[in-house]
XYZ file of C-alpha atoms in Angstrom:
228
model
C -82.947 19.821 15.447
C -81.168 16.644 14.480
C -79.925 18.305 11.301
C -78.623 21.282 13.294
C -76.681 18.948 15.587
C -75.217 17.145 12.569
C -74.178 20.471 11.021
C -72.532 21.530 14.271
C -70.682 18.231 14.513
C -69.606 18.496 10.875
C -68.415 22.068 11.439
C -66.477 20.996 14.506
C -64.853 18.136 12.614
C -63.884 20.458 9.765
C -62.562 23.003 12.263
C -60.456 20.326 13.991
C -59.108 19.126 10.643
C -58.230 22.694 9.609
C -56.603 23.439 12.944
C -54.738 20.150 12.836
C -53.586 20.835 9.295
C -52.475 24.338 10.252
C -50.640 22.967 13.295
C -48.896 20.361 11.160
C -47.975 23.044 8.620
C -46.588 25.318 11.339
C -44.627 22.425 12.819
C -43.297 21.473 9.397
C -42.334 25.084 8.645
C -40.670 25.450 12.055
C -38.706 22.225 11.558
C -37.594 23.341 8.094
C -36.496 26.720 9.446
C -34.691 25.033 12.349
C -32.978 22.648 9.956
C -31.829 25.621 7.866
C -30.481 27.266 11.009
C -28.552 24.108 11.934
C -27.081 23.933 8.426
C -26.178 27.616 8.564
C -24.476 27.344 11.954
C -22.487 24.228 11.008
C -21.420 25.733 7.673
C -20.225 28.905 9.398
C -18.286 26.966 12.028
C -16.643 24.537 9.611
C -15.510 27.302 7.259
C -12.586 27.654 9.657
C -10.356 24.851 10.880
C -9.314 26.881 13.892
C -10.563 30.168 15.258
C -8.132 32.276 17.248
C -10.103 33.595 20.207
C -9.855 37.368 19.974
C -9.082 39.322 23.152
C -7.892 36.195 24.981
C -4.195 36.270 24.050
C -1.873 36.237 27.067
C 1.601 37.830 27.111
C 3.983 36.645 29.821
C 7.673 36.781 30.671
C 8.864 33.290 31.455
C 12.197 32.630 33.154
C 14.728 29.859 32.957
C 17.877 29.469 35.026
C 21.098 27.666 34.100
C 23.726 26.565 36.601
C 27.418 27.177 35.878
C 27.776 23.444 35.248
C 25.085 23.558 32.552
C 26.788 26.401 30.663
C 30.085 24.536 30.197
C 28.787 22.962 26.993
C 27.540 26.248 25.553
C 29.204 27.477 22.329
C 32.386 29.518 22.300
C 30.707 32.839 21.423
C 28.981 32.983 24.814
C 31.887 31.714 26.928
C 33.210 35.260 27.611
C 29.875 36.018 29.247
C 29.959 32.740 31.149
C 33.380 33.693 32.503
C 32.097 37.112 33.553
C 29.455 35.469 35.714
C 31.672 32.605 36.784
C 30.215 30.803 39.760
C 26.779 32.369 39.292
C 23.595 31.207 37.641
C 22.521 32.605 34.284
C 18.856 33.482 34.048
C 16.932 33.961 30.794
C 13.960 36.281 30.461
C 11.693 34.876 27.745
C 8.759 36.819 26.223
C 5.981 34.301 25.532
C 2.696 34.884 23.706
C -0.106 32.373 24.270
C -3.067 32.037 21.901
C -6.273 30.025 22.271
C -7.625 28.401 19.117
C -11.086 26.845 18.879
C -11.198 23.689 16.768
C -14.372 24.080 14.701
C -14.016 21.689 11.769
C -14.946 18.677 13.936
C -18.400 20.005 14.887
C -21.536 18.427 13.414
C -25.279 18.758 14.031
C -25.273 16.191 16.809
C -22.830 18.288 18.818
C -25.030 21.373 19.136
C -28.537 22.349 20.158
C -30.445 25.379 18.872
C -33.460 26.817 20.655
C -34.878 30.311 20.240
C -31.864 31.177 18.062
C -29.443 30.292 20.882
C -26.669 27.768 20.226
C -25.514 25.516 23.065
C -23.077 22.614 22.932
C -23.736 18.990 23.817
C -20.061 18.058 23.378
C -17.106 20.143 24.638
C -15.212 22.196 22.089
C -11.484 21.621 21.826
C -9.326 24.677 22.529
C -5.730 24.371 21.387
C -3.410 26.296 23.702
C -0.464 27.488 21.631
C 2.452 29.409 23.154
C 5.415 30.794 21.267
C 8.410 32.989 21.970
C 7.583 36.503 20.808
C 10.586 38.833 20.743
C 14.172 38.594 21.934
C 15.292 36.315 24.729
C 17.342 38.275 27.262
C 19.874 37.285 29.870
C 18.929 38.786 33.215
C 22.009 40.351 34.806
C 23.139 41.955 38.006
C 23.271 45.723 38.356
C 26.857 45.699 37.092
C 26.845 48.081 34.113
C 29.854 46.461 32.469
C 28.171 43.071 32.631
C 24.946 44.499 31.170
C 26.841 45.999 28.234
C 28.743 42.789 27.576
C 25.503 40.810 27.674
C 23.809 43.122 25.198
C 26.747 42.818 22.794
C 26.877 39.032 23.025
C 23.145 38.338 22.733
C 22.081 40.895 20.113
C 23.177 38.858 17.079
C 20.979 36.488 15.054
C 22.949 33.335 15.923
C 22.896 34.264 19.597
C 19.129 34.718 19.571
C 18.660 31.406 17.758
C 20.741 29.664 20.418
C 18.934 31.310 23.339
C 15.584 30.640 21.677
C 16.457 26.971 21.429
C 17.518 26.855 25.081
C 14.263 28.509 26.103
C 11.886 26.251 24.155
C 10.851 24.069 27.091
C 9.442 27.152 28.805
C 6.910 27.409 25.965
C 5.274 24.101 26.924
C 5.473 24.938 30.645
C 3.882 28.356 30.041
C 0.914 26.772 28.260
C 0.525 24.273 31.093
C 0.552 27.056 33.667
C -1.912 29.265 31.798
C -4.341 26.366 31.266
C -4.667 26.119 35.053
C -5.236 29.834 35.625
C -8.906 30.306 36.522
C -9.080 33.982 35.546
C -7.618 33.204 32.132
C -10.105 30.370 31.595
C -13.032 32.674 32.410
C -11.680 35.248 29.974
C -11.320 32.624 27.235
C -14.907 31.412 27.744
C -16.282 34.948 27.459
C -14.122 35.834 24.460
C -14.841 32.522 22.690
C -18.575 33.079 23.033
C -18.194 36.554 21.531
C -16.005 35.275 18.677
C -18.481 32.510 17.768
C -21.382 34.957 17.753
C -19.431 37.264 15.452
C -18.875 34.416 12.997
C -22.569 33.551 12.940
C -23.884 37.078 12.618
C -21.533 38.572 10.024
C -23.639 39.511 6.990
C -26.660 37.891 8.604
C -29.867 39.186 10.170
C -30.458 35.981 12.156
C -29.104 37.431 15.402
C -27.965 34.030 16.669
C -26.515 33.939 20.174
C -24.084 31.419 21.679
C -23.994 30.162 25.241
C -20.696 28.824 26.604
C -19.597 27.673 30.034
C -16.248 26.393 31.271
C -17.588 22.844 30.927
C -18.090 23.447 27.191
C -14.342 23.827 26.562
C -11.548 21.260 26.699
C -8.069 22.815 26.731
C -5.240 20.982 24.959
C -1.583 21.961 25.103
C -0.307 21.656 21.507
C 3.258 22.718 22.323
C 5.931 20.051 22.271
C 7.399 18.968 25.558
C 11.196 18.959 25.612
C 12.803 15.587 26.138
């Protein structure tokens, strides 16, 4: 009887050792696999300095108004137009395109968490908000057909567009500032950024890694220069 008890105890000890060893092996294997996943995610992210968030681009028409006093110093080529609208304000219609660019090259392992193949962020990602004039700047006129025709003739040239573009530059910064405060745009950027990051991670990969983003995970930075 005593021998049977000893055999049972020995068996139980061996079983515990085997189970413990198996548990340690599984834990070790899991940690190695998780470490590989971290390395994979970081390598994929840092392959790009910036990632333009697809489907989040915003197109707007900004406006800027000049008083008659402000146009006195404008170059001679536009003075005929200034005289046509003497005593009235001149308003520019400015097509602006705004892009959102995720800064990925600053991310390291300490900035993310991976659980069940889902990536979350411990530290907010920087999103550079970059607006630029896209297309021709137009002078908004009255319904006077003669004035419209004169405006088209005076503003269609390359030098004219360069001048108007220069005069409109401060609207680029202001547009980015405005868009950064638009709640609907922010929600769209969050959703599109999550999708873009998942696409990066799952291209040519069977890992099926997902990404979870919230508004708190993004910090928006206006990279456009503010006019002095």
